[in-house]
Short mmCIF file of C-alpha atoms and ligand atoms in Angstrom, two decimals:
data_model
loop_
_atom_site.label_atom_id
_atom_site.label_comp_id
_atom_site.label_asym_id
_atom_site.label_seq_id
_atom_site.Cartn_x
_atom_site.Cartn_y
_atom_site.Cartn_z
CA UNK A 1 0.43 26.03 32.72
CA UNK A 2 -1.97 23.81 30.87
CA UNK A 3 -0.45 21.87 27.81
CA UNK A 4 -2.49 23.52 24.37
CA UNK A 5 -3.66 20.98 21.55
CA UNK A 6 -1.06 22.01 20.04
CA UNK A 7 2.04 21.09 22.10
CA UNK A 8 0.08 18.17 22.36
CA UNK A 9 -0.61 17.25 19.19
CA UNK A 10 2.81 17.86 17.71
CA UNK A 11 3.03 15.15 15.20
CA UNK A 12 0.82 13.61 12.43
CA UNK A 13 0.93 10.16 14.20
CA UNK A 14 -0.56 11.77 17.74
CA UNK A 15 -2.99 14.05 15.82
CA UNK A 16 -4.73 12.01 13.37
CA UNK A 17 -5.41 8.68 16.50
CA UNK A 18 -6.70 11.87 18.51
CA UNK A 19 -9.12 13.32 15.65
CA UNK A 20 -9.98 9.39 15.04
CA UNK A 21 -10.55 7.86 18.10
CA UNK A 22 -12.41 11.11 18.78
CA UNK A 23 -14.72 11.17 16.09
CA UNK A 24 -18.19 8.67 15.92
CA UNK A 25 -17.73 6.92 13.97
CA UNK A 26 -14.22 5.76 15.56
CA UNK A 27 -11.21 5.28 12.81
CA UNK A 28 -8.00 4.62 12.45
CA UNK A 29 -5.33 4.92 9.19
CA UNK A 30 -3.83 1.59 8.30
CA UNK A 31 -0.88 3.46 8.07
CA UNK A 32 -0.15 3.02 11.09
CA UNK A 33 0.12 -0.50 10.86
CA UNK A 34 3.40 -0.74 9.27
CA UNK A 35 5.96 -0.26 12.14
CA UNK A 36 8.58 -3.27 12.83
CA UNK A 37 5.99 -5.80 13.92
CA UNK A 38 3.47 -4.56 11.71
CA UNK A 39 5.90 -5.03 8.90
CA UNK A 40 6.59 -8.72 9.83
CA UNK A 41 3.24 -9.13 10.38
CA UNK A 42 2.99 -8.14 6.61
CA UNK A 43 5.22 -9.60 5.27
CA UNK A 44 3.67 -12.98 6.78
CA UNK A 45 -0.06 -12.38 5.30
CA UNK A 46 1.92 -11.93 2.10
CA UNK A 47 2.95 -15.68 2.21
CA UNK A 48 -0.53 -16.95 3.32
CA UNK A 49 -2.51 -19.61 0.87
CA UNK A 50 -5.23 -16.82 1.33
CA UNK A 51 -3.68 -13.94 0.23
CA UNK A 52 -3.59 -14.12 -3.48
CA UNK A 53 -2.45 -10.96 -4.59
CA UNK A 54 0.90 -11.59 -4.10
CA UNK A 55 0.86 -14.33 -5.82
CA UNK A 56 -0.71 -13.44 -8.81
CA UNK A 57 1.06 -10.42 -9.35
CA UNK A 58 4.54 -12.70 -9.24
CA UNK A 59 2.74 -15.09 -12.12
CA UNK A 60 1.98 -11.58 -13.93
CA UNK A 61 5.65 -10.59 -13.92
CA UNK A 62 7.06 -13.71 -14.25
CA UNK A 63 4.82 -14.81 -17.03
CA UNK A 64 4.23 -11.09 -19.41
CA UNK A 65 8.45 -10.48 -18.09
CA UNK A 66 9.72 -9.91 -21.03
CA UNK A 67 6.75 -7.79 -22.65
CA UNK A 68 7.18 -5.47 -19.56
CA UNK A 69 10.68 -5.02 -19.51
CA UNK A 70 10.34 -3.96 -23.30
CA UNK A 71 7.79 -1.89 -22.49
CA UNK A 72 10.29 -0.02 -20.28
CA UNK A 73 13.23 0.33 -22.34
CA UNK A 74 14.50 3.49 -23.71
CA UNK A 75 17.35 2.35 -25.92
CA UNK A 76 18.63 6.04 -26.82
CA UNK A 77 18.80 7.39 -22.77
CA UNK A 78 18.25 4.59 -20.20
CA UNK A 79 15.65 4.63 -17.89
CA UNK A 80 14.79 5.65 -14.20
CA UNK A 81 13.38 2.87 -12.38
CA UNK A 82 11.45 4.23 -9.53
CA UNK A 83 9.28 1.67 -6.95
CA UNK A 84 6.53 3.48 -4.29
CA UNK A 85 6.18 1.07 -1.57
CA UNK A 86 8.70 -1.18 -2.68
CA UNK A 87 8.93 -3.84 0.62
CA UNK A 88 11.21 -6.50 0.18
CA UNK A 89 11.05 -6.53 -3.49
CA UNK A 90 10.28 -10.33 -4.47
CA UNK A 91 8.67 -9.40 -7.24
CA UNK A 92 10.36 -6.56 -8.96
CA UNK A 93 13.44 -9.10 -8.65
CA UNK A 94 12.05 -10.85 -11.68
CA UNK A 95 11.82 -7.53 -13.70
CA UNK A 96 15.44 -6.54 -12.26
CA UNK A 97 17.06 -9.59 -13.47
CA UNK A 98 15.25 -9.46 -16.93
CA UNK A 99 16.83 -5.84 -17.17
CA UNK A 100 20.24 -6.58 -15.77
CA UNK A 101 20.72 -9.49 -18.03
CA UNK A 102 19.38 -8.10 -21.28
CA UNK A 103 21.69 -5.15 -21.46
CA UNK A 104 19.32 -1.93 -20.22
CA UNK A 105 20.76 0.90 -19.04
CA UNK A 106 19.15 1.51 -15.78
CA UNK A 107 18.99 2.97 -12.14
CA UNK A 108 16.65 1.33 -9.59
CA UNK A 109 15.08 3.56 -6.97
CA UNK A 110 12.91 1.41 -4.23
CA UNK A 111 11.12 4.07 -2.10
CA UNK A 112 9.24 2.50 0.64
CA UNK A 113 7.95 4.58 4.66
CA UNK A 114 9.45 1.46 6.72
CA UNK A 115 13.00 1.97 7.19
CA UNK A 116 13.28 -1.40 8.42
CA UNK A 117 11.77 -2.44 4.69
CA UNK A 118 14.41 -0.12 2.60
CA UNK A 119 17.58 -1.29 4.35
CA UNK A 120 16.61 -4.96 4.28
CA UNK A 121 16.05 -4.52 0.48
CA UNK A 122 19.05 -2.39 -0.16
CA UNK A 123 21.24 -5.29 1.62
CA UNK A 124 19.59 -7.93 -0.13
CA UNK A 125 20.16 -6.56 -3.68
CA UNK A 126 23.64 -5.69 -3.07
CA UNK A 127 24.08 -9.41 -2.12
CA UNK A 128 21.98 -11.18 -5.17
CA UNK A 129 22.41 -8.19 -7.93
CA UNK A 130 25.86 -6.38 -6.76
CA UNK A 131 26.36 -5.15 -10.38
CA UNK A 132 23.19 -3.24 -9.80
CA UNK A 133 22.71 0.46 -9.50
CA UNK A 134 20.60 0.74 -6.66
CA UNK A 135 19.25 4.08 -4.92
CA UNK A 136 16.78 4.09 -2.08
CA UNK A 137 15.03 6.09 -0.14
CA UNK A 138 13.09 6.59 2.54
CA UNK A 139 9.76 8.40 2.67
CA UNK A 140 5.76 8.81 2.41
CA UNK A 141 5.04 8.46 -1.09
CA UNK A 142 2.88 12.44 -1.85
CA UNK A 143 5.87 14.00 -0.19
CA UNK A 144 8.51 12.01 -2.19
CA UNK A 145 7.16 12.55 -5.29
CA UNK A 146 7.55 16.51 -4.93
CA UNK A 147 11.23 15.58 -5.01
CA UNK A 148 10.91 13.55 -8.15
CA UNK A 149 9.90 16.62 -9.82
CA UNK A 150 13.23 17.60 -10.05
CA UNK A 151 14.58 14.14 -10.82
CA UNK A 152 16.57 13.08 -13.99
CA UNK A 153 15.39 14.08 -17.50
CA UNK A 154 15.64 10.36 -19.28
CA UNK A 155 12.72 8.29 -19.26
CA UNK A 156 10.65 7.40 -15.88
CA UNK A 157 9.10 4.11 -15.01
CA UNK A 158 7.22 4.78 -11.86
CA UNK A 159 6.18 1.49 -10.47
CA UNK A 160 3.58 0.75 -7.38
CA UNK A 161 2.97 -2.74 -6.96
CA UNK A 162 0.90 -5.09 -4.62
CA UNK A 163 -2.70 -2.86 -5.21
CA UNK A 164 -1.00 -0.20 -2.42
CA UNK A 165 -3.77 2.47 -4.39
CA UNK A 166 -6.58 0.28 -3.12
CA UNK A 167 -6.03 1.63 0.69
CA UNK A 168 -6.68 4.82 -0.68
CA UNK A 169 -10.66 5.93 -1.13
CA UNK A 170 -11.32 7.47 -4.50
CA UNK A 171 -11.07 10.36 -4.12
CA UNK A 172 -7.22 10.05 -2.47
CA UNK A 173 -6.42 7.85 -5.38
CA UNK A 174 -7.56 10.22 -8.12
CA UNK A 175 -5.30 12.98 -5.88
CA UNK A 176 -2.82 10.01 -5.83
CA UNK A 177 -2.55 9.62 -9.54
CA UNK A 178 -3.09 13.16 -10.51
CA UNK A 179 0.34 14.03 -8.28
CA UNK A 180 2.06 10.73 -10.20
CA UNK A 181 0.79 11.97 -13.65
CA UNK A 182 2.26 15.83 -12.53
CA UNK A 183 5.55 14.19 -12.34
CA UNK A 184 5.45 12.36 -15.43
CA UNK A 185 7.45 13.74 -18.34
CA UNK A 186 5.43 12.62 -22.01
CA UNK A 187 7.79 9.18 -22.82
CA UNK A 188 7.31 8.01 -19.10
CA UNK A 189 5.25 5.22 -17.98
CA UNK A 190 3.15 4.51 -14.76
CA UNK A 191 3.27 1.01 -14.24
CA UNK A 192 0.53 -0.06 -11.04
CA UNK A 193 -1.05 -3.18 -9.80
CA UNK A 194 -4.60 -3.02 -9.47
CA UNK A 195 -6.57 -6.14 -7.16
CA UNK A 196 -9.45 -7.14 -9.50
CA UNK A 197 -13.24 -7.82 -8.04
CA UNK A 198 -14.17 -11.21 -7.61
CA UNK A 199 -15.79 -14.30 -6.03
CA UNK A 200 -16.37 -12.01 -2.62
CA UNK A 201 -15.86 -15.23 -0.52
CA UNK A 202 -12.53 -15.02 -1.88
CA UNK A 203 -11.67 -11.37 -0.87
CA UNK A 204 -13.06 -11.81 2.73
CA UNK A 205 -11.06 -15.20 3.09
CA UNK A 206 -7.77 -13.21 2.09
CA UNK A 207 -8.53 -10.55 4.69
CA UNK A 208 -10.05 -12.55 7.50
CA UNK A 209 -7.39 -15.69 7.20
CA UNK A 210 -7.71 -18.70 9.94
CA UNK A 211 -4.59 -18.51 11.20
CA UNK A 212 -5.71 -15.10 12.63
CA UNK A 213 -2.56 -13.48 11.01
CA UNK A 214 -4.32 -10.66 9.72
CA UNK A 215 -6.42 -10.27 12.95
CA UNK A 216 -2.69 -9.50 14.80
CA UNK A 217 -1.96 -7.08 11.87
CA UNK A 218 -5.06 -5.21 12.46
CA UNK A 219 -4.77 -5.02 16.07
CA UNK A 220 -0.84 -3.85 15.75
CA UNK A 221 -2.07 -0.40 15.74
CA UNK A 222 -3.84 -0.75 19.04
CA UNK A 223 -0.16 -2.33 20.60
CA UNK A 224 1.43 0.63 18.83
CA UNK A 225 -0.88 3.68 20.71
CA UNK A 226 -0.36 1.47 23.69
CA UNK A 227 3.19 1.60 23.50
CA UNK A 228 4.13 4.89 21.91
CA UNK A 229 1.08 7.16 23.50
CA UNK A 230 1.21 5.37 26.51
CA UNK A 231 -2.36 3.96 25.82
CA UNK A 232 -4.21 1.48 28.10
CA UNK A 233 -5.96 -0.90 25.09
CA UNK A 234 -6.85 -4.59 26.01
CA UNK A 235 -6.19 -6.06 22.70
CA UNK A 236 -8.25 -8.93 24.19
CA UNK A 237 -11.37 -7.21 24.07
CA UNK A 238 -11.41 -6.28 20.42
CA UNK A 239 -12.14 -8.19 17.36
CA UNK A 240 -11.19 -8.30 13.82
CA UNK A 241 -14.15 -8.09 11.41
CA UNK A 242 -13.91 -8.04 7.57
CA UNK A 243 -16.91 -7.17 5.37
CA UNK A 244 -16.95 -6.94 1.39
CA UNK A 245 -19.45 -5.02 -0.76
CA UNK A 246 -19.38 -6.75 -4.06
CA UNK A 247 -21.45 -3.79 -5.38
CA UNK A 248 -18.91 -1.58 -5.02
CA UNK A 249 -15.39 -3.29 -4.38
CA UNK A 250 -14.76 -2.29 -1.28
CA UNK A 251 -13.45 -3.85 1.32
CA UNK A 252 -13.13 -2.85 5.23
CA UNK A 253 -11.55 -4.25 8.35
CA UNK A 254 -12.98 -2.73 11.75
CA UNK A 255 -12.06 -3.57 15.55
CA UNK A 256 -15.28 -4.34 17.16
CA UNK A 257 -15.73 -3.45 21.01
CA UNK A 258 -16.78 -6.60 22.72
CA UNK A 259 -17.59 -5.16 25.64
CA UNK A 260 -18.28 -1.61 27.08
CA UNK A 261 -14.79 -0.03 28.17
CA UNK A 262 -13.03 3.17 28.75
CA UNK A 263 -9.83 3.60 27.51
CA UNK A 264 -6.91 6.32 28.07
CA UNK A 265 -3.91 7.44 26.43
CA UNK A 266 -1.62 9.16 28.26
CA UNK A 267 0.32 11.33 25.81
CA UNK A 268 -3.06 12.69 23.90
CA UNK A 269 -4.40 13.76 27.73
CA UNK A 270 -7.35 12.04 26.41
CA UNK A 271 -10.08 9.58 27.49
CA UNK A 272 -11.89 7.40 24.53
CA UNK A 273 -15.56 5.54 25.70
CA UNK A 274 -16.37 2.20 23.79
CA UNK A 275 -20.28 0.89 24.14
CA UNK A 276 -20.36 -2.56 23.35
CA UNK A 277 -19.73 -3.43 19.73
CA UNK A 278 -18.73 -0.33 18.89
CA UNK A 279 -16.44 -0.14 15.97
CA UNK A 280 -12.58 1.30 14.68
CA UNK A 281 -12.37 1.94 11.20
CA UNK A 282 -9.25 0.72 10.22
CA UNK A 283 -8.44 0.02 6.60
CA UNK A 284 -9.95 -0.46 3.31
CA UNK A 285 -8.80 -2.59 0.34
CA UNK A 286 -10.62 -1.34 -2.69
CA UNK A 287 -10.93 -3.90 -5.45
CA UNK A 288 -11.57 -3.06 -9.39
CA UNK A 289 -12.60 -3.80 -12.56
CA UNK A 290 -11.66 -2.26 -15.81
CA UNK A 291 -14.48 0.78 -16.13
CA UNK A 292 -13.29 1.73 -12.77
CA UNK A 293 -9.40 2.25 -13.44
CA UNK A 294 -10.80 3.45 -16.78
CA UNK A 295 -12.89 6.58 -14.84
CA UNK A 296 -9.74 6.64 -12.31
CA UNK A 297 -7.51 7.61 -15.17
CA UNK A 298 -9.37 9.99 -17.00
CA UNK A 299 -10.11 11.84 -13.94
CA UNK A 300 -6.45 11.84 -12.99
CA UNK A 301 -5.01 12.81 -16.87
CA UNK A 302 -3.78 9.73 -17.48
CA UNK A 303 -4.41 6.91 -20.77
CA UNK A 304 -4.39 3.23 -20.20
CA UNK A 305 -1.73 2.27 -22.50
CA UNK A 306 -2.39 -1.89 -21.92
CA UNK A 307 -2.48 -4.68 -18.98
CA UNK A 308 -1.47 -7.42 -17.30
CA UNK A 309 -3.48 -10.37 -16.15
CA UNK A 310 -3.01 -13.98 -14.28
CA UNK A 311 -4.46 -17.19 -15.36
CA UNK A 312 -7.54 -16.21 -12.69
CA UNK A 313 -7.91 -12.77 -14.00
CA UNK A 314 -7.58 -12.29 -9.88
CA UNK A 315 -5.36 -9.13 -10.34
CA UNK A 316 -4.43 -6.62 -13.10
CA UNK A 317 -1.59 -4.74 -13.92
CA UNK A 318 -2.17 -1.16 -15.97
CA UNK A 319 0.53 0.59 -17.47
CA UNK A 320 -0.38 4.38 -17.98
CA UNK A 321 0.79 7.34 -20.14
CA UNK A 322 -0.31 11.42 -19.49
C1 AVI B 401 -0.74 -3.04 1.55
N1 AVI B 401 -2.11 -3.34 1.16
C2 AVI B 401 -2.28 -3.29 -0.28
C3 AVI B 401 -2.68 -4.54 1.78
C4 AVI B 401 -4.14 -4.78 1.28
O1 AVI B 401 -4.37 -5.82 0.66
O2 AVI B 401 -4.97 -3.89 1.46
C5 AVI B 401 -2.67 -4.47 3.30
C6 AVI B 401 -3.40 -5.60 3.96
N2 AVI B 401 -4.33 -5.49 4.85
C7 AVI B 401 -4.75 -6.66 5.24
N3 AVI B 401 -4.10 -7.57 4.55
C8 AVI B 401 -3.22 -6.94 3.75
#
């Protein structure tokens, strides 16, 4: 009997590289880049000269830590602390210790999609912070916050670092916000990390680094169809381009065909044709400026209550109220 699409297709994973690679033009989610080597991989870009943003979010915290943390506290009830796409939590370690040392009454909830990301964090905390209430879990971030709906009454601090929104397009952002503002009770606070536009040479430089660490990171998800669809990629024969569009912040990675080449996968039953220079979609890092997360949160219901900037003015964080 001959296998239906749908037997076929029987998770999101299999599905969305079939729709992708079967589309013109070719793309890919950068979701898919985070499994175990994708996360290392990530966790190494994060330490490159290159890649500011990490960087200048940790000056942000460490420098504004004590206006944050106030900006948290709920001296009557306590607060929920709850991290989307928390990874191994170098910077929220600054906040953490602010809170733990100043008295607040507080429970720490790092959600993050990598397993591998939530156990190393939950370890690591329990070693440098035992006295700390810690509660992880695992999950995508839309379907975890249905279950925050029905989360604790006392004040909420939702907190999404390291410009995560900016892999979303618009219009998944605004849906992105919209579902964090639905959860948001009226004394709760969305605290997010926004990449700022800049010096372009800058952007492409922390997305296209020498050391060709982000070239392996972008070619992870070709290793991972390879491996778990029993695909037949040669890595060797794609490369990592970067582009930047100053006019409108956006930034995209591709893999670029260098040659003409057919390529199966085994588990999708499906054959995918390259021409030369033919292109993958894989990922786009939206960067901002203030009218922009302005218009983003008045379409999603939500106020700017103030920011957070570095000594650049690199990267912002915005703390938000419904
Ligand atoms: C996770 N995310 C915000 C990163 C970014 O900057 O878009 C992922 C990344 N891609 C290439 N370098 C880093």
């Amino acid at each position: 009997m001959a296998t239906t699409t749908a037997t076929l297709l029987d998770t999101t994973f299999k599905k969305e590289v079939f729709e992708g690679l079967s589309a013109f033009p070719k793309y890919l989610s950068s979701k898919y880049f985070y499994d175990k080597k994708g996360d290392k991989l990530f966790q190494e870009i994060m330490a490159m000269p290159e890649y500011y943003l990490t960087e200048c979010e940790f000056q942000i915290l460490s420098s504004h830590t004590e206006t944050i943390g106030e900006l948290f506290r709920d001296r009557e009830n306590g607060l929920d602390l709850i991290e989307l796409g928390a990874g191994d939590g170098k910077k929220t370690k600054v906040l953490l210790k602010y809170m733990a040392e100043n008295n607040f009454n507080f429970i720490y909830k790092p959600i993050d999609i990598s397993e591998n990301a939530v156990e190393m964090l939950s370890n690591n905390l329990a070693e440098e912070m035992p006295a700390l209430n810690v509660d992880a879990e695992v999950g995508e971030y839309f379907e975890v916050l249905e279950r925050l709906k029905g989360f604790n009454k006392r004040k909420k601090v939702i907190m999404v670092l390291g410009s995560n929104i900016g892999n979303l397009k618009h219009p998944k952002a605004i849906e992105f916000l919209t579902q964090l503002k639905d959860v948001m009770l009226r004394d709760d606070l969305l605290f997010m990390g926004f990449d700022q536009k800049k010096n372009p040479q800058s952007i492409l430089n922390a997305y296209n680094d020498k050391s060709g660490i982000t070239a392996a990171f972008n070619k992870n998800i070709l290793t991972r169809i390879n491996r778990e669809l029993e695909g037949n990629f040669d890595i060797e024969k794609f490369t990592h381009w970067e582009s930047y569009n100053p006019e409108t912040g956006t930034a995209k990675s591709f893999l670029v065909a260098n040659e003409a080449m057919q390529v199966t996968i085994e588990k999708l039953q499906l054959t995918v044709n390259f021409d030369q220079w033919e292109t993958i979609h894989t990922e786009i890092s939206q960067k901002y400026d203030d009218k922009t997360v302005q218009w983003l949160a008045e379409k999603s219901g939500l106020e700017i209550e103030t920011s957070f900037t570095d000594e650049k003015e690199y990267y912002k964080n915005y703390a938000f109220r419904k």
